[in-house]
Amino acid sequence: MADLRQTRTGPTTDPAADIDDCRDRAGTPGDAAPYFKRIGIITKPAADLAIRTAFKKLTSLLDEMGIDWALEQSCDSPISRMQPARFERNQPDRDLIIVLGGDGTLLNAARSLSQWDIPIMGVNLGRLGFLVDIRPSDLKLYLSAILRGRFVEDRRFLLEGTLMRGDTRVMNAIALNDVTFKMRDPARMVEFEMRIDGRLLNHQRSDGVVICTPTGSTAYALSAGGPLIAPDLPAIGIVSICPHTLSYRPIVISDSHVIEIVPKAQSRGGGSVSFDGQINQPLEVGDALVIRRHHHDIRLIHPCGHDYYTLLRTKLCWGEQSG
């Protein structure tokens, strides 16, 4: 599928105008065959009222448009009386995945689907919503446009972390936001050595370190004092968490580098590693955590008029007038 990106500098205040100004990838009239024909739906685990309402609205719209849709196998049907068709994450026969939930639901979906190169669209039923950016109230307008090929596509890279214990690979996992190394005991600092491409960067005592993608620069890394990294930059952020030496500053490096973290004996224990805050594994002294760019990206689908800097202003409340 070709990625025909917008050349406009930002959205208008009229979503319909944004859609009209967005190129149709199919190059055909609006009543032609849909650009996406087989839709997969993933929902967050708790089927609360918001999920049930959005799921009913989404599936009704898809049925009206004659679109083949299926719910992911492990998701409970938000509407108990409905027994939808199912698809498997390990063999997804879909050409678009729609996630109903918050950023956490999309993070989980992105990790498991990245190898399949299937675009993902998020409907925001969470709170902040940096990744899931379509409101349920706008679903009818934007869904119709997206199925006609009118959307903005955004590629994001992931990180891959490998935990080595001597010559044994203990685990391997990926993260869209960040890989975080911390002390298991929250009352103690962790002491570790960090290397980049085999060259020593520092010996550090701190509460830990966040290794983030540009996507994750608006998450834990931002709360720890890290920089915002534009999503089109091939860069990795390294952000210390409450370092004992205040001269440790965030560092941004090329995504081609390999980062290695080794907890030291002075830590009185190893530590733990977390992938997107959802996959966790303890480390022992002498283990090596090796982090590099993952070889698969994910494809995020945004509505026409999507603009990253407008999103930052909105979500971070920049420029709000007081009084």
PDB file of C-alpha atoms in Angstrom:
ATOM      1  CA  MET A   1       0.000   0.000   0.000  1.00  0.00           C
ATOM      2  CA  ALA A   2       1.422   3.351  -0.958  1.00  0.00           C
ATOM      3  CA  ASP A   3       1.886   5.966   1.746  1.00  0.00           C
ATOM      4  CA  LEU A   4       0.484   9.167   0.252  1.00  0.00           C
ATOM      5  CA  ARG A   5       1.146  11.711   2.951  1.00  0.00           C
ATOM      6  CA  GLN A   6      -0.491  15.104   3.312  1.00  0.00           C
ATOM      7  CA  THR A   7       1.456  18.204   2.390  1.00  0.00           C
ATOM      8  CA  ARG A   8      -0.660  20.526   4.528  1.00  0.00           C
ATOM      9  CA  THR A   9       0.968  21.966   7.644  1.00  0.00           C
ATOM     10  CA  GLY A  10      -1.863  21.177  10.038  1.00  0.00           C
ATOM     11  CA  PRO A  11      -5.556  20.533  10.536  1.00  0.00           C
ATOM     12  CA  THR A  12      -8.380  23.010  10.156  1.00  0.00           C
ATOM     13  CA  THR A  13     -11.150  23.391  12.698  1.00  0.00           C
ATOM     14  CA  ASP A  14     -13.475  21.484  10.359  1.00  0.00           C
ATOM     15  CA  PRO A  15     -12.849  17.686  10.193  1.00  0.00           C
ATOM     16  CA  ALA A  16     -14.949  17.398   7.037  1.00  0.00           C
ATOM     17  CA  ALA A  17     -12.724  19.972   5.303  1.00  0.00           C
ATOM     18  CA  ASP A  18      -9.633  18.027   6.362  1.00  0.00           C
ATOM     19  CA  ILE A  19     -11.087  14.883   4.815  1.00  0.00           C
ATOM     20  CA  ASP A  20     -11.966  16.666   1.566  1.00  0.00           C
ATOM     21  CA  ASP A  21      -8.387  17.953   1.371  1.00  0.00           C
ATOM     22  CA  CYS A  22      -6.906  14.491   2.007  1.00  0.00           C
ATOM     23  CA  ARG A  23      -5.963  12.502  -1.078  1.00  0.00           C
ATOM     24  CA  ASP A  24      -7.846   9.318  -1.882  1.00  0.00           C
ATOM     25  CA  ARG A  25      -5.252   6.526  -2.103  1.00  0.00           C
ATOM     26  CA  ALA A  26      -7.503   4.405  -4.262  1.00  0.00           C
ATOM     27  CA  GLY A  27      -7.880   7.287  -6.720  1.00  0.00           C
ATOM     28  CA  THR A  28     -11.534   6.391  -7.105  1.00  0.00           C
ATOM     29  CA  PRO A  29     -14.896   7.906  -6.209  1.00  0.00           C
ATOM     30  CA  GLY A  30     -16.188   7.531  -2.665  1.00  0.00           C
ATOM     31  CA  ASP A  31     -18.620   4.769  -3.622  1.00  0.00           C
ATOM     32  CA  ALA A  32     -15.854   2.478  -4.963  1.00  0.00           C
ATOM     33  CA  ALA A  33     -14.608  -0.658  -3.205  1.00  0.00           C
ATOM     34  CA  PRO A  34     -13.207   0.002   0.292  1.00  0.00           C
ATOM     35  CA  TYR A  35      -9.460   0.505   0.681  1.00  0.00           C
ATOM     36  CA  PHE A  36      -9.534  -1.804   3.739  1.00  0.00           C
ATOM     37  CA  LYS A  37     -11.797  -4.837   3.325  1.00  0.00           C
ATOM     38  CA  ARG A  38     -11.065  -7.066   6.328  1.00  0.00           C
ATOM     39  CA  ILE A  39     -11.117  -5.355   9.723  1.00  0.00           C
ATOM     40  CA  GLY A  40      -9.891  -6.779  13.013  1.00  0.00           C
ATOM     41  CA  ILE A  41     -11.030  -5.327  16.355  1.00  0.00           C
ATOM     42  CA  ILE A  42      -9.087  -5.442  19.641  1.00  0.00           C
ATOM     43  CA  THR A  43     -10.635  -4.111  22.851  1.00  0.00           C
ATOM     44  CA  LYS A  44      -9.207  -3.460  26.286  1.00  0.00           C
ATOM     45  CA  PRO A  45      -9.993  -6.250  28.792  1.00  0.00           C
ATOM     46  CA  ALA A  46     -12.620  -4.480  30.927  1.00  0.00           C
ATOM     47  CA  ALA A  47     -15.813  -4.161  28.885  1.00  0.00           C
ATOM     48  CA  ASP A  48     -17.236  -1.092  30.616  1.00  0.00           C
ATOM     49  CA  LEU A  49     -20.067   1.069  29.293  1.00  0.00           C
ATOM     50  CA  ALA A  50     -17.722   3.147  27.101  1.00  0.00           C
ATOM     51  CA  ILE A  51     -16.305   0.017  25.449  1.00  0.00           C
ATOM     52  CA  ARG A  52     -19.744  -1.511  24.917  1.00  0.00           C
ATOM     53  CA  THR A  53     -21.087   1.706  23.397  1.00  0.00           C
ATOM     54  CA  ALA A  54     -18.098   2.212  21.087  1.00  0.00           C
ATOM     55  CA  PHE A  55     -18.048  -1.446  20.040  1.00  0.00           C
ATOM     56  CA  LYS A  56     -21.738  -1.390  19.152  1.00  0.00           C
ATOM     57  CA  LYS A  57     -21.315   1.841  17.189  1.00  0.00           C
ATOM     58  CA  LEU A  58     -18.236   0.587  15.337  1.00  0.00           C
ATOM     59  CA  THR A  59     -19.667  -2.807  14.386  1.00  0.00           C
ATOM     60  CA  SER A  60     -22.976  -1.262  13.295  1.00  0.00           C
ATOM     61  CA  LEU A  61     -21.094   1.113  10.986  1.00  0.00           C
ATOM     62  CA  LEU A  62     -19.017  -1.726   9.562  1.00  0.00           C
ATOM     63  CA  ASP A  63     -22.131  -3.820   8.987  1.00  0.00           C
ATOM     64  CA  GLU A  64     -23.837  -0.911   7.233  1.00  0.00           C
ATOM     65  CA  MET A  65     -20.850  -0.577   4.903  1.00  0.00           C
ATOM     66  CA  GLY A  66     -20.705  -4.300   4.240  1.00  0.00           C
ATOM     67  CA  ILE A  67     -17.231  -4.680   5.756  1.00  0.00           C
ATOM     68  CA  ASP A  68     -15.951  -8.075   6.906  1.00  0.00           C
ATOM     69  CA  TRP A  69     -14.922  -7.676  10.557  1.00  0.00           C
ATOM     70  CA  ALA A  70     -13.795  -9.984  13.360  1.00  0.00           C
ATOM     71  CA  LEU A  71     -12.944  -9.663  17.060  1.00  0.00           C
ATOM     72  CA  GLU A  72      -9.541 -10.830  18.327  1.00  0.00           C
ATOM     73  CA  GLN A  73      -9.754 -14.329  19.779  1.00  0.00           C
ATOM     74  CA  SER A  74      -8.701 -13.473  23.346  1.00  0.00           C
ATOM     75  CA  CYS A  75     -11.072 -10.481  23.693  1.00  0.00           C
ATOM     76  CA  ASP A  76     -14.385 -11.031  25.430  1.00  0.00           C
ATOM     77  CA  SER A  77     -17.306  -9.828  23.335  1.00  0.00           C
ATOM     78  CA  PRO A  78     -18.338  -6.471  24.849  1.00  0.00           C
ATOM     79  CA  ILE A  79     -21.952  -7.330  24.015  1.00  0.00           C
ATOM     80  CA  SER A  80     -22.690 -10.698  25.595  1.00  0.00           C
ATOM     81  CA  ARG A  81     -25.483 -11.674  23.213  1.00  0.00           C
ATOM     82  CA  MET A  82     -23.218 -11.107  20.205  1.00  0.00           C
ATOM     83  CA  GLN A  83     -21.041 -13.978  18.995  1.00  0.00           C
ATOM     84  CA  PRO A  84     -18.738 -12.317  16.439  1.00  0.00           C
ATOM     85  CA  ALA A  85     -16.297 -13.948  14.056  1.00  0.00           C
ATOM     86  CA  ARG A  86     -12.780 -14.211  15.477  1.00  0.00           C
ATOM     87  CA  PHE A  87      -9.200 -13.755  14.281  1.00  0.00           C
ATOM     88  CA  GLU A  88      -5.896 -14.897  15.786  1.00  0.00           C
ATOM     89  CA  ARG A  89      -3.036 -12.477  16.563  1.00  0.00           C
ATOM     90  CA  ASN A  90      -0.447 -15.062  15.585  1.00  0.00           C
ATOM     91  CA  GLN A  91      -2.047 -15.429  12.129  1.00  0.00           C
ATOM     92  CA  PRO A  92      -4.095 -12.281  11.510  1.00  0.00           C
ATOM     93  CA  ASP A  93      -6.043 -12.474   8.242  1.00  0.00           C
ATOM     94  CA  ARG A  94      -6.897  -8.752   8.476  1.00  0.00           C
ATOM     95  CA  ASP A  95      -5.705  -5.676   6.549  1.00  0.00           C
ATOM     96  CA  LEU A  96      -6.571  -3.106   9.269  1.00  0.00           C
ATOM     97  CA  ILE A  97      -6.723  -3.442  13.063  1.00  0.00           C
ATOM     98  CA  ILE A  98      -8.960  -1.079  15.050  1.00  0.00           C
ATOM     99  CA  VAL A  99      -8.095  -0.782  18.750  1.00  0.00           C
ATOM    100  CA  LEU A 100     -10.816   0.314  21.194  1.00  0.00           C
ATOM    101  CA  GLY A 101      -9.214   1.506  24.433  1.00  0.00           C
ATOM    102  CA  GLY A 102      -6.337   3.644  25.597  1.00  0.00           C
ATOM    103  CA  ASP A 103      -2.661   3.879  24.713  1.00  0.00           C
ATOM    104  CA  GLY A 104      -1.944   0.814  26.855  1.00  0.00           C
ATOM    105  CA  THR A 105      -4.293  -1.321  24.758  1.00  0.00           C
ATOM    106  CA  LEU A 106      -2.611  -0.112  21.580  1.00  0.00           C
ATOM    107  CA  LEU A 107       0.889  -0.758  23.009  1.00  0.00           C
ATOM    108  CA  ASN A 108      -0.096  -4.351  23.700  1.00  0.00           C
ATOM    109  CA  ALA A 109      -1.559  -4.765  20.211  1.00  0.00           C
ATOM    110  CA  ALA A 110       1.435  -3.125  18.505  1.00  0.00           C
ATOM    111  CA  ARG A 111       3.971  -5.467  20.102  1.00  0.00           C
ATOM    112  CA  SER A 112       2.111  -8.586  19.045  1.00  0.00           C
ATOM    113  CA  LEU A 113       1.231  -7.370  15.532  1.00  0.00           C
ATOM    114  CA  SER A 114       4.436  -5.596  14.466  1.00  0.00           C
ATOM    115  CA  GLN A 115       5.795  -8.568  12.517  1.00  0.00           C
ATOM    116  CA  TRP A 116       2.723  -8.631  10.260  1.00  0.00           C
ATOM    117  CA  ASP A 117       2.986  -5.049   8.922  1.00  0.00           C
ATOM    118  CA  ILE A 118      -0.753  -4.487   9.445  1.00  0.00           C
ATOM    119  CA  PRO A 119      -1.831  -0.862   9.995  1.00  0.00           C
ATOM    120  CA  ILE A 120      -3.427  -0.016  13.343  1.00  0.00           C
ATOM    121  CA  MET A 121      -6.063   2.628  14.061  1.00  0.00           C
ATOM    122  CA  GLY A 122      -6.908   3.681  17.633  1.00  0.00           C
ATOM    123  CA  VAL A 123     -10.232   4.850  19.091  1.00  0.00           C
ATOM    124  CA  ASN A 124      -9.561   6.683  22.358  1.00  0.00           C
ATOM    125  CA  LEU A 125     -11.475   5.327  25.335  1.00  0.00           C
ATOM    126  CA  GLY A 126      -8.634   6.008  27.754  1.00  0.00           C
ATOM    127  CA  ARG A 127      -7.321   9.268  29.189  1.00  0.00           C
ATOM    128  CA  LEU A 128      -4.389  11.051  27.512  1.00  0.00           C
ATOM    129  CA  GLY A 129      -4.413   9.237  24.179  1.00  0.00           C
ATOM    130  CA  PHE A 130      -1.206  10.110  22.310  1.00  0.00           C
ATOM    131  CA  LEU A 131      -1.524   6.998  20.119  1.00  0.00           C
ATOM    132  CA  VAL A 132      -5.277   6.424  20.007  1.00  0.00           C
ATOM    133  CA  ASP A 133      -6.447   9.729  18.607  1.00  0.00           C
ATOM    134  CA  ILE A 134      -9.975   9.224  17.260  1.00  0.00           C
ATOM    135  CA  ARG A 135     -12.803  10.114  19.621  1.00  0.00           C
ATOM    136  CA  PRO A 136     -15.864   7.825  19.608  1.00  0.00           C
ATOM    137  CA  SER A 137     -18.014  10.841  18.675  1.00  0.00           C
ATOM    138  CA  ASP A 138     -15.968  11.271  15.455  1.00  0.00           C
ATOM    139  CA  LEU A 139     -15.940   7.585  14.563  1.00  0.00           C
ATOM    140  CA  LYS A 140     -18.631   7.682  11.869  1.00  0.00           C
ATOM    141  CA  LEU A 141     -17.025  10.603  10.033  1.00  0.00           C
ATOM    142  CA  TYR A 142     -13.447   9.356  10.154  1.00  0.00           C
ATOM    143  CA  LEU A 143     -14.124   5.642   9.674  1.00  0.00           C
ATOM    144  CA  SER A 144     -15.909   6.219   6.387  1.00  0.00           C
ATOM    145  CA  ALA A 145     -13.007   8.365   5.137  1.00  0.00           C
ATOM    146  CA  ILE A 146     -10.324   5.923   6.291  1.00  0.00           C
ATOM    147  CA  LEU A 147     -12.057   3.011   4.584  1.00  0.00           C
ATOM    148  CA  ARG A 148     -11.988   5.074   1.367  1.00  0.00           C
ATOM    149  CA  GLY A 149      -8.225   5.457   1.734  1.00  0.00           C
ATOM    150  CA  ARG A 150      -8.274   8.973   3.175  1.00  0.00           C
ATOM    151  CA  PHE A 151      -5.918   8.946   6.146  1.00  0.00           C
ATOM    152  CA  VAL A 152      -2.424   9.820   7.352  1.00  0.00           C
ATOM    153  CA  GLU A 153      -0.037   6.902   7.874  1.00  0.00           C
ATOM    154  CA  ASP A 154       2.710   7.123  10.473  1.00  0.00           C
ATOM    155  CA  ARG A 155       5.495   4.552  10.867  1.00  0.00           C
ATOM    156  CA  ARG A 156       6.979   4.076  14.346  1.00  0.00           C
ATOM    157  CA  PHE A 157       9.908   1.878  15.338  1.00  0.00           C
ATOM    158  CA  LEU A 158      10.134  -0.392  18.381  1.00  0.00           C
ATOM    159  CA  LEU A 159      12.933  -1.422  20.709  1.00  0.00           C
ATOM    160  CA  GLU A 160      14.070  -4.985  21.269  1.00  0.00           C
ATOM    161  CA  GLY A 161      15.599  -6.030  24.570  1.00  0.00           C
ATOM    162  CA  THR A 162      17.544  -9.230  25.201  1.00  0.00           C
ATOM    163  CA  LEU A 163      18.504 -10.370  28.699  1.00  0.00           C
ATOM    164  CA  MET A 164      21.694 -12.451  28.742  1.00  0.00           C
ATOM    165  CA  ARG A 165      22.921 -14.484  31.718  1.00  0.00           C
ATOM    166  CA  GLY A 166      26.373 -15.592  30.672  1.00  0.00           C
ATOM    167  CA  ASP A 167      25.854 -17.353  27.343  1.00  0.00           C
ATOM    168  CA  THR A 168      22.165 -18.025  28.040  1.00  0.00           C
ATOM    169  CA  ARG A 169      19.411 -15.840  26.649  1.00  0.00           C
ATOM    170  CA  VAL A 170      16.935 -15.502  29.513  1.00  0.00           C
ATOM    171  CA  MET A 171      14.330 -13.505  27.615  1.00  0.00           C
ATOM    172  CA  ASN A 172      13.688 -11.383  24.555  1.00  0.00           C
ATOM    173  CA  ALA A 173      10.885  -8.828  24.239  1.00  0.00           C
ATOM    174  CA  ILE A 174       9.952  -5.676  22.325  1.00  0.00           C
ATOM    175  CA  ALA A 175       8.555  -2.292  23.330  1.00  0.00           C
ATOM    176  CA  LEU A 176       6.923   0.532  21.419  1.00  0.00           C
ATOM    177  CA  ASN A 177       7.338   3.120  24.195  1.00  0.00           C
ATOM    178  CA  ASP A 178      10.295   2.191  26.354  1.00  0.00           C
ATOM    179  CA  VAL A 179      12.489  -0.331  28.070  1.00  0.00           C
ATOM    180  CA  THR A 180      12.974   0.605  31.737  1.00  0.00           C
ATOM    181  CA  PHE A 181      15.637  -0.741  34.096  1.00  0.00           C
ATOM    182  CA  LYS A 182      14.995  -0.191  37.837  1.00  0.00           C
ATOM    183  CA  MET A 183      15.887  -1.551  41.259  1.00  0.00           C
ATOM    184  CA  ARG A 184      13.508  -4.203  42.552  1.00  0.00           C
ATOM    185  CA  ASP A 185      13.551  -2.631  46.016  1.00  0.00           C
ATOM    186  CA  PRO A 186      11.961   0.837  45.611  1.00  0.00           C
ATOM    187  CA  ALA A 187      13.799   2.075  48.740  1.00  0.00           C
ATOM    188  CA  ARG A 188      17.242   1.531  47.198  1.00  0.00           C
ATOM    189  CA  MET A 189      19.154   2.935  44.254  1.00  0.00           C
ATOM    190  CA  VAL A 190      20.490   0.623  41.578  1.00  0.00           C
ATOM    191  CA  GLU A 191      24.131   0.731  40.503  1.00  0.00           C
ATOM    192  CA  PHE A 192      24.935  -0.260  36.949  1.00  0.00           C
ATOM    193  CA  GLU A 193      27.283   0.165  34.029  1.00  0.00           C
ATOM    194  CA  MET A 194      26.035   1.364  30.656  1.00  0.00           C
ATOM    195  CA  ARG A 195      27.777   0.876  27.317  1.00  0.00           C
ATOM    196  CA  ILE A 196      26.940   2.030  23.780  1.00  0.00           C
ATOM    197  CA  ASP A 197      28.275  -0.179  20.988  1.00  0.00           C
ATOM    198  CA  GLY A 198      30.639  -1.702  23.535  1.00  0.00           C
ATOM    199  CA  ARG A 199      32.084   1.654  24.639  1.00  0.00           C
ATOM    200  CA  LEU A 200      31.626   2.691  28.270  1.00  0.00           C
ATOM    201  CA  LEU A 201      29.148   5.543  28.720  1.00  0.00           C
ATOM    202  CA  ASN A 202      29.008   5.694  32.518  1.00  0.00           C
ATOM    203  CA  HIS A 203      28.840   3.972  35.883  1.00  0.00           C
ATOM    204  CA  GLN A 204      25.621   5.157  37.426  1.00  0.00           C
ATOM    205  CA  ARG A 205      23.737   5.140  40.726  1.00  0.00           C
ATOM    206  CA  SER A 206      20.106   6.130  40.345  1.00  0.00           C
ATOM    207  CA  ASP A 207      16.544   4.862  40.617  1.00  0.00           C
ATOM    208  CA  GLY A 208      17.011   3.458  37.126  1.00  0.00           C
ATOM    209  CA  VAL A 209      17.041   4.460  33.488  1.00  0.00           C
ATOM    210  CA  VAL A 210      14.444   4.739  30.715  1.00  0.00           C
ATOM    211  CA  ILE A 211      15.463   3.823  27.162  1.00  0.00           C
ATOM    212  CA  CYS A 212      12.741   5.229  24.914  1.00  0.00           C
ATOM    213  CA  THR A 213      11.687   5.526  21.295  1.00  0.00           C
ATOM    214  CA  PRO A 214      10.355   8.852  19.964  1.00  0.00           C
ATOM    215  CA  THR A 215       6.886   7.392  20.607  1.00  0.00           C
ATOM    216  CA  GLY A 216       7.801   6.750  24.241  1.00  0.00           C
ATOM    217  CA  SER A 217       9.353  10.192  24.729  1.00  0.00           C
ATOM    218  CA  THR A 218       5.892  11.472  25.755  1.00  0.00           C
ATOM    219  CA  ALA A 219       5.472   8.692  28.335  1.00  0.00           C
ATOM    220  CA  TYR A 220       7.610   7.678  31.348  1.00  0.00           C
ATOM    221  CA  ALA A 221      10.717   9.343  29.890  1.00  0.00           C
ATOM    222  CA  LEU A 222       8.949  12.715  29.814  1.00  0.00           C
ATOM    223  CA  SER A 223       7.926  12.384  33.477  1.00  0.00           C
ATOM    224  CA  ALA A 224      11.569  11.564  34.310  1.00  0.00           C
ATOM    225  CA  GLY A 225      12.726  14.827  32.686  1.00  0.00           C
ATOM    226  CA  GLY A 226      13.577  13.549  29.234  1.00  0.00           C
ATOM    227  CA  PRO A 227      13.229  15.468  25.955  1.00  0.00           C
ATOM    228  CA  LEU A 228      10.386  15.195  23.486  1.00  0.00           C
ATOM    229  CA  ILE A 229      11.649  13.463  20.336  1.00  0.00           C
ATOM    230  CA  ALA A 230       9.821  14.066  17.065  1.00  0.00           C
ATOM    231  CA  PRO A 231       8.344  10.774  15.824  1.00  0.00           C
ATOM    232  CA  ASP A 232      10.092  10.944  12.446  1.00  0.00           C
ATOM    233  CA  LEU A 233      13.579  11.061  14.026  1.00  0.00           C
ATOM    234  CA  PRO A 234      15.533   7.752  13.973  1.00  0.00           C
ATOM    235  CA  ALA A 235      16.690   8.309  17.548  1.00  0.00           C
ATOM    236  CA  ILE A 236      16.672   6.680  20.994  1.00  0.00           C
ATOM    237  CA  GLY A 237      16.417   8.580  24.269  1.00  0.00           C
ATOM    238  CA  ILE A 238      18.353   7.608  27.414  1.00  0.00           C
ATOM    239  CA  VAL A 239      16.891   9.198  30.552  1.00  0.00           C
ATOM    240  CA  SER A 240      18.199   8.560  34.083  1.00  0.00           C
ATOM    241  CA  ILE A 241      15.597   8.342  36.853  1.00  0.00           C
ATOM    242  CA  CYS A 242      16.591  10.469  39.861  1.00  0.00           C
ATOM    243  CA  PRO A 243      20.377  10.007  39.430  1.00  0.00           C
ATOM    244  CA  HIS A 244      22.634  10.317  42.487  1.00  0.00           C
ATOM    245  CA  THR A 245      24.991  12.508  40.447  1.00  0.00           C
ATOM    246  CA  LEU A 246      23.036  15.492  39.136  1.00  0.00           C
ATOM    247  CA  SER A 247      25.348  15.939  36.144  1.00  0.00           C
ATOM    248  CA  TYR A 248      23.741  12.942  34.424  1.00  0.00           C
ATOM    249  CA  ARG A 249      21.572  14.455  31.705  1.00  0.00           C
ATOM    250  CA  PRO A 250      19.274  12.853  29.133  1.00  0.00           C
ATOM    251  CA  ILE A 251      21.052  11.731  25.970  1.00  0.00           C
ATOM    252  CA  VAL A 252      19.607  11.211  22.489  1.00  0.00           C
ATOM    253  CA  ILE A 253      21.516   8.784  20.255  1.00  0.00           C
ATOM    254  CA  SER A 254      21.063   7.266  16.803  1.00  0.00           C
ATOM    255  CA  ASP A 255      18.735   4.282  16.574  1.00  0.00           C
ATOM    256  CA  SER A 256      21.603   2.353  14.939  1.00  0.00           C
ATOM    257  CA  HIS A 257      23.429   2.055  18.278  1.00  0.00           C
ATOM    258  CA  VAL A 258      23.241  -0.886  20.691  1.00  0.00           C
ATOM    259  CA  ILE A 259      22.882  -0.149  24.421  1.00  0.00           C
ATOM    260  CA  GLU A 260      24.068  -2.543  27.121  1.00  0.00           C
ATOM    261  CA  ILE A 261      23.180  -2.291  30.826  1.00  0.00           C
ATOM    262  CA  VAL A 262      24.891  -4.457  33.484  1.00  0.00           C
ATOM    263  CA  PRO A 263      23.855  -4.220  37.181  1.00  0.00           C
ATOM    264  CA  LYS A 264      26.824  -4.155  39.575  1.00  0.00           C
ATOM    265  CA  ALA A 265      27.358  -6.005  42.840  1.00  0.00           C
ATOM    266  CA  GLN A 266      27.112  -2.738  44.813  1.00  0.00           C
ATOM    267  CA  SER A 267      23.381  -2.702  44.054  1.00  0.00           C
ATOM    268  CA  ARG A 268      22.820  -5.422  46.659  1.00  0.00           C
ATOM    269  CA  GLY A 269      20.650  -7.122  44.098  1.00  0.00           C
ATOM    270  CA  GLY A 270      20.082  -7.009  40.395  1.00  0.00           C
ATOM    271  CA  GLY A 271      17.078  -5.006  39.395  1.00  0.00           C
ATOM    272  CA  SER A 272      14.232  -5.505  36.961  1.00  0.00           C
ATOM    273  CA  VAL A 273      13.467  -4.655  33.371  1.00  0.00           C
ATOM    274  CA  SER A 274      10.065  -3.564  32.084  1.00  0.00           C
ATOM    275  CA  PHE A 275       8.861  -3.374  28.483  1.00  0.00           C
ATOM    276  CA  ASP A 276       6.175  -0.707  28.027  1.00  0.00           C
ATOM    277  CA  GLY A 277       5.354  -1.206  31.706  1.00  0.00           C
ATOM    278  CA  GLN A 278       3.547  -4.426  30.726  1.00  0.00           C
ATOM    279  CA  ILE A 279       6.223  -7.154  30.508  1.00  0.00           C
ATOM    280  CA  ASN A 280       8.534  -7.474  33.528  1.00  0.00           C
ATOM    281  CA  GLN A 281      11.592  -9.593  34.282  1.00  0.00           C
ATOM    282  CA  PRO A 282      14.097  -9.602  37.200  1.00  0.00           C
ATOM    283  CA  LEU A 283      17.833  -9.217  36.575  1.00  0.00           C
ATOM    284  CA  GLU A 284      20.686 -10.647  38.622  1.00  0.00           C
ATOM    285  CA  VAL A 285      24.087  -9.070  39.214  1.00  0.00           C
ATOM    286  CA  GLY A 286      26.248  -9.728  36.157  1.00  0.00           C
ATOM    287  CA  ASP A 287      23.323 -10.109  33.748  1.00  0.00           C
ATOM    288  CA  ALA A 288      23.501  -8.033  30.585  1.00  0.00           C
ATOM    289  CA  LEU A 289      20.470  -6.238  29.167  1.00  0.00           C
ATOM    290  CA  VAL A 290      21.081  -5.499  25.472  1.00  0.00           C
ATOM    291  CA  ILE A 291      18.728  -3.010  23.758  1.00  0.00           C
ATOM    292  CA  ARG A 292      18.580  -2.222  20.043  1.00  0.00           C
ATOM    293  CA  ARG A 293      16.113  -1.121  17.397  1.00  0.00           C
ATOM    294  CA  HIS A 294      13.660  -3.873  16.488  1.00  0.00           C
ATOM    295  CA  HIS A 295      13.717  -4.983  12.843  1.00  0.00           C
ATOM    296  CA  HIS A 296       9.946  -4.442  12.386  1.00  0.00           C
ATOM    297  CA  ASP A 297       8.081  -1.125  12.549  1.00  0.00           C
ATOM    298  CA  ILE A 298       4.403  -0.521  13.169  1.00  0.00           C
ATOM    299  CA  ARG A 299       2.029   1.473  10.973  1.00  0.00           C
ATOM    300  CA  LEU A 300      -0.349   3.864  12.746  1.00  0.00           C
ATOM    301  CA  ILE A 301      -3.383   5.194  10.889  1.00  0.00           C
ATOM    302  CA  HIS A 302      -4.532   8.721  11.776  1.00  0.00           C
ATOM    303  CA  PRO A 303      -7.498  10.720  10.465  1.00  0.00           C
ATOM    304  CA  CYS A 304      -6.971  13.402   7.855  1.00  0.00           C
ATOM    305  CA  GLY A 305      -5.774  16.620   9.487  1.00  0.00           C
ATOM    306  CA  HIS A 306      -3.637  14.789  12.059  1.00  0.00           C
ATOM    307  CA  ASP A 307      -0.693  16.923  13.169  1.00  0.00           C
ATOM    308  CA  TYR A 308       1.830  15.851  15.826  1.00  0.00           C
ATOM    309  CA  TYR A 309       2.500  19.363  17.105  1.00  0.00           C
ATOM    310  CA  THR A 310      -1.184  20.153  17.438  1.00  0.00           C
ATOM    311  CA  LEU A 311      -1.463  16.910  19.408  1.00  0.00           C
ATOM    312  CA  LEU A 312       1.325  18.038  21.756  1.00  0.00           C
ATOM    313  CA  ARG A 313      -0.320  21.417  22.324  1.00  0.00           C
ATOM    314  CA  THR A 314      -3.638  19.772  23.078  1.00  0.00           C
ATOM    315  CA  LYS A 315      -2.453  16.903  25.286  1.00  0.00           C
ATOM    316  CA  LEU A 316       0.175  18.910  27.197  1.00  0.00           C
ATOM    317  CA  CYS A 317      -2.010  22.030  27.499  1.00  0.00           C
ATOM    318  CA  TRP A 318       0.598  24.322  25.960  1.00  0.00           C
ATOM    319  CA  GLY A 319      -0.363  27.970  25.561  1.00  0.00           C
ATOM    320  CA  GLU A 320      -3.545  27.807  27.622  1.00  0.00           C
ATOM    321  CA  GLN A 321      -4.724  31.178  28.828  1.00  0.00           C
ATOM    322  CA  SER A 322      -5.253  31.509  32.591  1.00  0.00           C
ATOM    323  CA  GLY A 323      -7.836  33.705  34.283  1.00  0.00           C
TER     324      GLY A 323
END
